[in-house]
């Protein structure tokens, strides 16, 4: 790339001729006159077109310039500028000597290897290196840059291009840093918003949970208060009966009496709530059925109206006026109750019957041992039979109590009330077949009038407790009922569903005021 012709001191007037060839271009900074003709003007930096006095062609006053001025003019610090200059041109006598001084310091003949006599280029480099003396490293780098700029007019554009490249890299670096900071800021903002959203969701969840807990607690308190009110009302009605019953069961143990009374009150409340639910369910079903019936009647009336309008002039007339089907239906419906009243006569309102109270207790073994001492209180219900215990109301009583249990197997039990004014106050036991078909067969040969007379002669019977199978072989079943009036209680023990087994029943009935 470059060829050295002759070396010498570039700063003295007797300097040797130095020819440098860079890509075919020869630089020869020989004498002052020749330098003025042959040396091209220094190419200034693009950013500092008028600032570069220390790198001028003179090279004399500019040598006193500081390294800071060089850095401000070229845009590089001295070390980087020197490295770029070395890359651009690096194998010429003084340039090489300056380079040696920068790398290894002042020339030391003892530390340097011997150079052959015929190595002219090596000896010239050694002498040039020695001529630098104890020049400082920074001064050597500065002279190297100025000399290269003086000898080669392509050095300045080279440095300018690298400066532009450096500024572009710096701009890209700053842009990347700004983009990185912007992304980090966006990521922080996104995380902050996400954290804020999660915090709001957590607060909303906690608020909803707290609201739900509060509502549940309020509902629990309301139900508990309602239960206490209902139990207080029920206990006021049954306090005397339960106290009398507990006194009969545990006559010498007030603690056991209190425990039994609380159990009876709790069972009474549960039965009351179950009956109340059944009543509400029946009312809902009746309302739904009424709506369906009303809808059917309405659709029937609409169909009748359509048929009347379609008939037109052919509709039947009454006293010269057309009689609509709707009016006929309404008159028929109005006549039905009157006919019914005329045939059956006026009916009295049914008596009000209070709801029964039923409960259980686990002391079945003690109960059966106590009842078995009275032979009349133990009955046997044969297979397929129904045993009815008839208990008349007592003039001095107002409540009837019953208790019963069985051995090994369950039995059906129900309570009915027969409205009859009986003078016999004794308890009697009647055994009957369970099948209703036998009664129907007995009445097949009778006429309708005889059947009606027979039915009319029977007293009215109301159901107090429906007949259901009770697990009375596991615990004692007990209950009470307030007298609805004068009559006879029918306690039915139903074993009609059993085809093989008879049941032994231990029972007791008594009245209280």
PDB file of C-alpha atoms in Angstrom, residues 274-484:
ATOM      1  CA  UNK A 274     -93.405 -29.541  58.713  1.00  0.00           C
ATOM      2  CA  UNK A 275     -97.171 -29.108  58.840  1.00  0.00           C
ATOM      3  CA  UNK A 276     -96.800 -25.433  57.969  1.00  0.00           C
ATOM      4  CA  UNK A 277     -94.686 -26.342  54.961  1.00  0.00           C
ATOM      5  CA  UNK A 278     -97.240 -28.905  53.845  1.00  0.00           C
ATOM      6  CA  UNK A 279    -100.033 -26.321  54.182  1.00  0.00           C
ATOM      7  CA  UNK A 280     -98.079 -23.787  52.133  1.00  0.00           C
ATOM      8  CA  UNK A 281     -97.336 -26.415  49.509  1.00  0.00           C
ATOM      9  CA  UNK A 282    -101.015 -27.381  49.347  1.00  0.00           C
ATOM     10  CA  UNK A 283    -102.005 -23.727  48.987  1.00  0.00           C
ATOM     11  CA  UNK A 284     -99.546 -23.253  46.148  1.00  0.00           C
ATOM     12  CA  UNK A 285    -100.825 -26.369  44.409  1.00  0.00           C
ATOM     13  CA  UNK A 286    -104.433 -25.212  44.871  1.00  0.00           C
ATOM     14  CA  UNK A 287    -103.602 -21.766  43.470  1.00  0.00           C
ATOM     15  CA  UNK A 288    -101.864 -23.358  40.485  1.00  0.00           C
ATOM     16  CA  UNK A 289    -104.784 -25.686  39.903  1.00  0.00           C
ATOM     17  CA  UNK A 290    -107.212 -22.757  40.108  1.00  0.00           C
ATOM     18  CA  UNK A 291    -105.191 -20.848  37.531  1.00  0.00           C
ATOM     19  CA  UNK A 292    -105.280 -23.844  35.224  1.00  0.00           C
ATOM     20  CA  UNK A 293    -109.027 -24.229  35.698  1.00  0.00           C
ATOM     21  CA  UNK A 294    -109.554 -20.505  35.059  1.00  0.00           C
ATOM     22  CA  UNK A 295    -107.499 -20.768  31.895  1.00  0.00           C
ATOM     23  CA  UNK A 296    -109.573 -23.745  30.710  1.00  0.00           C
ATOM     24  CA  UNK A 297    -112.846 -21.912  31.457  1.00  0.00           C
ATOM     25  CA  UNK A 298    -111.600 -18.800  29.676  1.00  0.00           C
ATOM     26  CA  UNK A 299    -110.582 -20.783  26.605  1.00  0.00           C
ATOM     27  CA  UNK A 300    -114.000 -22.515  26.630  1.00  0.00           C
ATOM     28  CA  UNK A 301    -115.813 -19.174  26.802  1.00  0.00           C
ATOM     29  CA  UNK A 302    -113.737 -17.755  23.979  1.00  0.00           C
ATOM     30  CA  UNK A 303    -114.497 -20.802  21.842  1.00  0.00           C
ATOM     31  CA  UNK A 304    -118.220 -20.397  22.629  1.00  0.00           C
ATOM     32  CA  UNK A 305    -118.155 -16.704  21.685  1.00  0.00           C
ATOM     33  CA  UNK A 306    -116.512 -17.560  18.391  1.00  0.00           C
ATOM     34  CA  UNK A 307    -119.137 -20.196  17.639  1.00  0.00           C
ATOM     35  CA  UNK A 308    -121.953 -17.741  18.465  1.00  0.00           C
ATOM     36  CA  UNK A 309    -120.540 -15.042  16.207  1.00  0.00           C
ATOM     37  CA  UNK A 310    -120.047 -17.517  13.391  1.00  0.00           C
ATOM     38  CA  UNK A 311    -123.667 -18.704  13.676  1.00  0.00           C
ATOM     39  CA  UNK A 312    -124.998 -15.187  13.018  1.00  0.00           C
ATOM     40  CA  UNK A 313    -128.780 -15.076  12.398  1.00  0.00           C
ATOM     41  CA  UNK A 314    -129.248 -18.773  13.242  1.00  0.00           C
ATOM     42  CA  UNK A 315    -128.628 -18.182  16.974  1.00  0.00           C
ATOM     43  CA  UNK A 316    -131.601 -19.246  19.207  1.00  0.00           C
ATOM     44  CA  UNK A 317    -133.909 -16.477  20.417  1.00  0.00           C
ATOM     45  CA  UNK A 318    -135.716 -16.022  23.707  1.00  0.00           C
ATOM     46  CA  UNK A 319    -138.680 -13.599  23.822  1.00  0.00           C
ATOM     47  CA  UNK A 320    -137.561 -12.126  20.531  1.00  0.00           C
ATOM     48  CA  UNK A 321    -133.896 -11.664  21.659  1.00  0.00           C
ATOM     49  CA  UNK A 322    -130.877 -13.775  20.948  1.00  0.00           C
ATOM     50  CA  UNK A 323    -129.665 -15.787  23.916  1.00  0.00           C
ATOM     51  CA  UNK A 324    -125.929 -16.229  24.004  1.00  0.00           C
ATOM     52  CA  UNK A 325    -124.248 -19.418  25.117  1.00  0.00           C
ATOM     53  CA  UNK A 326    -122.298 -17.473  27.719  1.00  0.00           C
ATOM     54  CA  UNK A 327    -125.491 -16.328  29.454  1.00  0.00           C
ATOM     55  CA  UNK A 328    -126.802 -19.893  29.446  1.00  0.00           C
ATOM     56  CA  UNK A 329    -123.605 -21.184  31.048  1.00  0.00           C
ATOM     57  CA  UNK A 330    -123.682 -18.439  33.661  1.00  0.00           C
ATOM     58  CA  UNK A 331    -127.309 -19.193  34.551  1.00  0.00           C
ATOM     59  CA  UNK A 332    -126.515 -22.911  34.799  1.00  0.00           C
ATOM     60  CA  UNK A 333    -123.620 -22.172  37.086  1.00  0.00           C
ATOM     61  CA  UNK A 334    -125.839 -19.909  39.224  1.00  0.00           C
ATOM     62  CA  UNK A 335    -128.486 -22.601  39.504  1.00  0.00           C
ATOM     63  CA  UNK A 336    -126.122 -25.371  40.642  1.00  0.00           C
ATOM     64  CA  UNK A 337    -125.497 -24.054  44.184  1.00  0.00           C
ATOM     65  CA  UNK A 338    -129.173 -23.332  44.735  1.00  0.00           C
ATOM     66  CA  UNK A 339    -130.137 -26.848  43.641  1.00  0.00           C
ATOM     67  CA  UNK A 340    -127.476 -28.284  45.883  1.00  0.00           C
ATOM     68  CA  UNK A 341    -128.734 -26.325  48.878  1.00  0.00           C
ATOM     69  CA  UNK A 342    -132.302 -27.381  48.142  1.00  0.00           C
ATOM     70  CA  UNK A 343    -131.435 -31.083  47.929  1.00  0.00           C
ATOM     71  CA  UNK A 344    -129.054 -31.407  50.902  1.00  0.00           C
ATOM     72  CA  UNK A 345    -130.377 -28.613  53.077  1.00  0.00           C
ATOM     73  CA  UNK A 346    -128.229 -26.036  54.843  1.00  0.00           C
ATOM     74  CA  UNK A 347    -124.982 -27.450  56.216  1.00  0.00           C
ATOM     75  CA  UNK A 348    -123.346 -26.367  59.460  1.00  0.00           C
ATOM     76  CA  UNK A 349    -119.723 -25.167  59.451  1.00  0.00           C
ATOM     77  CA  UNK A 350    -117.233 -27.985  60.327  1.00  0.00           C
ATOM     78  CA  UNK A 351    -115.715 -27.925  63.809  1.00  0.00           C
ATOM     79  CA  UNK A 352    -112.176 -26.629  64.232  1.00  0.00           C
ATOM     80  CA  UNK A 353    -109.728 -29.404  65.144  1.00  0.00           C
ATOM     81  CA  UNK A 354    -106.325 -28.472  66.613  1.00  0.00           C
ATOM     82  CA  UNK A 355    -103.151 -30.005  65.197  1.00  0.00           C
ATOM     83  CA  UNK A 356    -101.747 -32.941  67.190  1.00  0.00           C
ATOM     84  CA  UNK A 357     -98.316 -33.056  68.827  1.00  0.00           C
ATOM     85  CA  UNK A 358     -96.121 -36.131  68.359  1.00  0.00           C
ATOM     86  CA  UNK A 359     -92.642 -37.008  69.582  1.00  0.00           C
ATOM     87  CA  UNK A 360     -90.414 -39.968  70.354  1.00  0.00           C
ATOM     88  CA  UNK A 361     -88.091 -40.957  73.183  1.00  0.00           C
ATOM     89  CA  UNK A 362     -85.419 -43.653  73.279  1.00  0.00           C
ATOM     90  CA  UNK A 363     -86.219 -45.297  76.671  1.00  0.00           C
ATOM     91  CA  UNK A 364     -88.139 -48.149  75.013  1.00  0.00           C
ATOM     92  CA  UNK A 365     -86.870 -50.926  77.275  1.00  0.00           C
ATOM     93  CA  UNK A 366     -87.943 -49.193  80.493  1.00  0.00           C
ATOM     94  CA  UNK A 367     -91.267 -48.285  78.935  1.00  0.00           C
ATOM     95  CA  UNK A 368     -92.102 -51.866  77.926  1.00  0.00           C
ATOM     96  CA  UNK A 369     -91.065 -53.234  81.316  1.00  0.00           C
ATOM     97  CA  UNK A 370     -93.315 -50.721  83.048  1.00  0.00           C
ATOM     98  CA  UNK A 371     -96.297 -51.268  80.716  1.00  0.00           C
ATOM     99  CA  UNK A 372     -95.999 -55.080  80.790  1.00  0.00           C
ATOM    100  CA  UNK A 373     -96.959 -55.022  84.469  1.00  0.00           C
ATOM    101  CA  UNK A 374    -100.521 -54.157  83.356  1.00  0.00           C
ATOM    102  CA  UNK A 375    -101.885 -57.015  81.246  1.00  0.00           C
ATOM    103  CA  UNK A 376    -104.661 -54.901  79.727  1.00  0.00           C
ATOM    104  CA  UNK A 377    -102.058 -52.486  78.299  1.00  0.00           C
ATOM    105  CA  UNK A 378    -100.477 -55.199  76.129  1.00  0.00           C
ATOM    106  CA  UNK A 379    -102.391 -56.235  73.020  1.00  0.00           C
ATOM    107  CA  UNK A 380    -101.601 -58.485  70.099  1.00  0.00           C
ATOM    108  CA  UNK A 381    -102.386 -57.345  66.562  1.00  0.00           C
ATOM    109  CA  UNK A 382    -102.744 -60.410  64.403  1.00  0.00           C
ATOM    110  CA  UNK A 383    -101.528 -60.681  60.857  1.00  0.00           C
ATOM    111  CA  UNK A 384    -103.761 -58.750  58.483  1.00  0.00           C
ATOM    112  CA  UNK A 385    -105.736 -57.209  61.356  1.00  0.00           C
ATOM    113  CA  UNK A 386    -106.476 -53.686  62.560  1.00  0.00           C
ATOM    114  CA  UNK A 387    -106.965 -53.159  66.314  1.00  0.00           C
ATOM    115  CA  UNK A 388    -108.894 -50.045  67.324  1.00  0.00           C
ATOM    116  CA  UNK A 389    -108.605 -48.701  70.875  1.00  0.00           C
ATOM    117  CA  UNK A 390    -111.641 -46.542  71.646  1.00  0.00           C
ATOM    118  CA  UNK A 391    -110.910 -43.829  74.247  1.00  0.00           C
ATOM    119  CA  UNK A 392    -113.900 -41.607  75.169  1.00  0.00           C
ATOM    120  CA  UNK A 393    -113.286 -37.993  76.180  1.00  0.00           C
ATOM    121  CA  UNK A 394    -113.405 -37.312  79.913  1.00  0.00           C
ATOM    122  CA  UNK A 395    -115.437 -34.537  81.486  1.00  0.00           C
ATOM    123  CA  UNK A 396    -112.514 -33.506  83.697  1.00  0.00           C
ATOM    124  CA  UNK A 397    -109.891 -33.603  80.940  1.00  0.00           C
ATOM    125  CA  UNK A 398    -108.974 -31.377  78.013  1.00  0.00           C
ATOM    126  CA  UNK A 399    -106.000 -33.250  76.437  1.00  0.00           C
ATOM    127  CA  UNK A 400    -105.455 -36.881  75.463  1.00  0.00           C
ATOM    128  CA  UNK A 401    -101.959 -38.425  75.655  1.00  0.00           C
ATOM    129  CA  UNK A 402    -100.858 -41.723  74.129  1.00  0.00           C
ATOM    130  CA  UNK A 403     -97.644 -43.791  74.116  1.00  0.00           C
ATOM    131  CA  UNK A 404     -96.883 -47.097  72.453  1.00  0.00           C
ATOM    132  CA  UNK A 405     -94.048 -49.427  71.409  1.00  0.00           C
ATOM    133  CA  UNK A 406     -93.695 -52.895  69.861  1.00  0.00           C
ATOM    134  CA  UNK A 407     -91.346 -55.872  69.898  1.00  0.00           C
ATOM    135  CA  UNK A 408     -88.986 -56.413  66.948  1.00  0.00           C
ATOM    136  CA  UNK A 409     -91.202 -55.022  64.150  1.00  0.00           C
ATOM    137  CA  UNK A 410     -92.977 -51.812  63.176  1.00  0.00           C
ATOM    138  CA  UNK A 411     -96.742 -51.282  63.037  1.00  0.00           C
ATOM    139  CA  UNK A 412     -99.112 -48.783  61.439  1.00  0.00           C
ATOM    140  CA  UNK A 413    -100.656 -46.153  63.716  1.00  0.00           C
ATOM    141  CA  UNK A 414    -103.246 -43.405  63.308  1.00  0.00           C
ATOM    142  CA  UNK A 415    -105.686 -41.385  65.419  1.00  0.00           C
ATOM    143  CA  UNK A 416    -109.282 -40.495  64.517  1.00  0.00           C
ATOM    144  CA  UNK A 417    -112.043 -38.692  66.385  1.00  0.00           C
ATOM    145  CA  UNK A 418    -115.639 -39.915  66.343  1.00  0.00           C
ATOM    146  CA  UNK A 419    -118.227 -37.212  67.032  1.00  0.00           C
ATOM    147  CA  UNK A 420    -120.593 -39.032  69.343  1.00  0.00           C
ATOM    148  CA  UNK A 421    -122.030 -38.288  72.784  1.00  0.00           C
ATOM    149  CA  UNK A 422    -121.123 -41.486  74.587  1.00  0.00           C
ATOM    150  CA  UNK A 423    -122.020 -42.046  78.218  1.00  0.00           C
ATOM    151  CA  UNK A 424    -119.518 -44.908  78.547  1.00  0.00           C
ATOM    152  CA  UNK A 425    -116.163 -43.538  79.810  1.00  0.00           C
ATOM    153  CA  UNK A 426    -114.258 -46.861  79.691  1.00  0.00           C
ATOM    154  CA  UNK A 427    -111.532 -47.722  77.195  1.00  0.00           C
ATOM    155  CA  UNK A 428    -112.375 -50.620  74.862  1.00  0.00           C
ATOM    156  CA  UNK A 429    -110.414 -52.594  72.273  1.00  0.00           C
ATOM    157  CA  UNK A 430    -111.967 -53.736  68.982  1.00  0.00           C
ATOM    158  CA  UNK A 431    -110.381 -56.024  66.401  1.00  0.00           C
ATOM    159  CA  UNK A 432    -111.441 -55.767  62.758  1.00  0.00           C
ATOM    160  CA  UNK A 433    -110.329 -57.045  59.406  1.00  0.00           C
ATOM    161  CA  UNK A 434    -108.257 -54.560  57.497  1.00  0.00           C
ATOM    162  CA  UNK A 435    -109.632 -55.076  54.038  1.00  0.00           C
ATOM    163  CA  UNK A 436    -112.233 -52.571  52.893  1.00  0.00           C
ATOM    164  CA  UNK A 437    -113.261 -54.999  50.183  1.00  0.00           C
ATOM    165  CA  UNK A 438    -115.095 -57.160  52.766  1.00  0.00           C
ATOM    166  CA  UNK A 439    -117.276 -54.233  53.720  1.00  0.00           C
ATOM    167  CA  UNK A 440    -118.007 -53.575  50.056  1.00  0.00           C
ATOM    168  CA  UNK A 441    -118.929 -57.245  49.564  1.00  0.00           C
ATOM    169  CA  UNK A 442    -121.268 -57.142  52.569  1.00  0.00           C
ATOM    170  CA  UNK A 443    -123.044 -54.137  51.116  1.00  0.00           C
ATOM    171  CA  UNK A 444    -123.415 -55.495  47.577  1.00  0.00           C
ATOM    172  CA  UNK A 445    -126.822 -57.027  48.284  1.00  0.00           C
ATOM    173  CA  UNK A 446    -128.232 -53.879  49.825  1.00  0.00           C
ATOM    174  CA  UNK A 447    -130.127 -51.216  47.934  1.00  0.00           C
ATOM    175  CA  UNK A 448    -129.019 -47.638  47.585  1.00  0.00           C
ATOM    176  CA  UNK A 449    -131.634 -46.467  50.104  1.00  0.00           C
ATOM    177  CA  UNK A 450    -130.438 -48.980  52.691  1.00  0.00           C
ATOM    178  CA  UNK A 451    -126.840 -47.889  52.129  1.00  0.00           C
ATOM    179  CA  UNK A 452    -127.804 -44.219  52.497  1.00  0.00           C
ATOM    180  CA  UNK A 453    -129.728 -44.929  55.704  1.00  0.00           C
ATOM    181  CA  UNK A 454    -126.774 -46.889  57.047  1.00  0.00           C
ATOM    182  CA  UNK A 455    -124.357 -44.105  56.231  1.00  0.00           C
ATOM    183  CA  UNK A 456    -126.689 -41.486  57.699  1.00  0.00           C
ATOM    184  CA  UNK A 457    -126.839 -43.431  60.952  1.00  0.00           C
ATOM    185  CA  UNK A 458    -123.046 -43.484  61.356  1.00  0.00           C
ATOM    186  CA  UNK A 459    -121.420 -40.690  63.410  1.00  0.00           C
ATOM    187  CA  UNK A 460    -118.970 -38.308  61.762  1.00  0.00           C
ATOM    188  CA  UNK A 461    -115.308 -39.357  62.029  1.00  0.00           C
ATOM    189  CA  UNK A 462    -112.399 -36.909  61.469  1.00  0.00           C
ATOM    190  CA  UNK A 463    -108.794 -37.825  60.937  1.00  0.00           C
ATOM    191  CA  UNK A 464    -106.376 -36.477  63.566  1.00  0.00           C
ATOM    192  CA  UNK A 465    -103.206 -38.423  62.706  1.00  0.00           C
ATOM    193  CA  UNK A 466    -103.034 -40.340  59.405  1.00  0.00           C
ATOM    194  CA  UNK A 467    -102.170 -44.002  59.539  1.00  0.00           C
ATOM    195  CA  UNK A 468     -98.480 -44.551  58.765  1.00  0.00           C
ATOM    196  CA  UNK A 469     -96.056 -47.297  59.641  1.00  0.00           C
ATOM    197  CA  UNK A 470     -94.070 -46.266  62.720  1.00  0.00           C
ATOM    198  CA  UNK A 471     -90.672 -47.620  63.790  1.00  0.00           C
ATOM    199  CA  UNK A 472     -91.992 -48.128  67.303  1.00  0.00           C
ATOM    200  CA  UNK A 473     -89.758 -51.191  67.817  1.00  0.00           C
ATOM    201  CA  UNK A 474     -86.761 -48.799  68.007  1.00  0.00           C
ATOM    202  CA  UNK A 475     -88.135 -45.996  70.228  1.00  0.00           C
ATOM    203  CA  UNK A 476     -91.275 -45.016  72.084  1.00  0.00           C
ATOM    204  CA  UNK A 477     -93.805 -43.044  70.031  1.00  0.00           C
ATOM    205  CA  UNK A 478     -95.904 -40.547  71.968  1.00  0.00           C
ATOM    206  CA  UNK A 479     -98.341 -37.743  71.247  1.00  0.00           C
ATOM    207  CA  UNK A 480    -101.117 -35.547  72.517  1.00  0.00           C
ATOM    208  CA  UNK A 481    -104.196 -33.789  71.203  1.00  0.00           C
ATOM    209  CA  UNK A 482    -106.559 -31.189  72.575  1.00  0.00           C
ATOM    210  CA  UNK A 483    -110.187 -32.264  72.842  1.00  0.00           C
ATOM    211  CA  UNK A 484    -112.159 -30.813  69.923  1.00  0.00           C
TER     212      UNK A 484
END
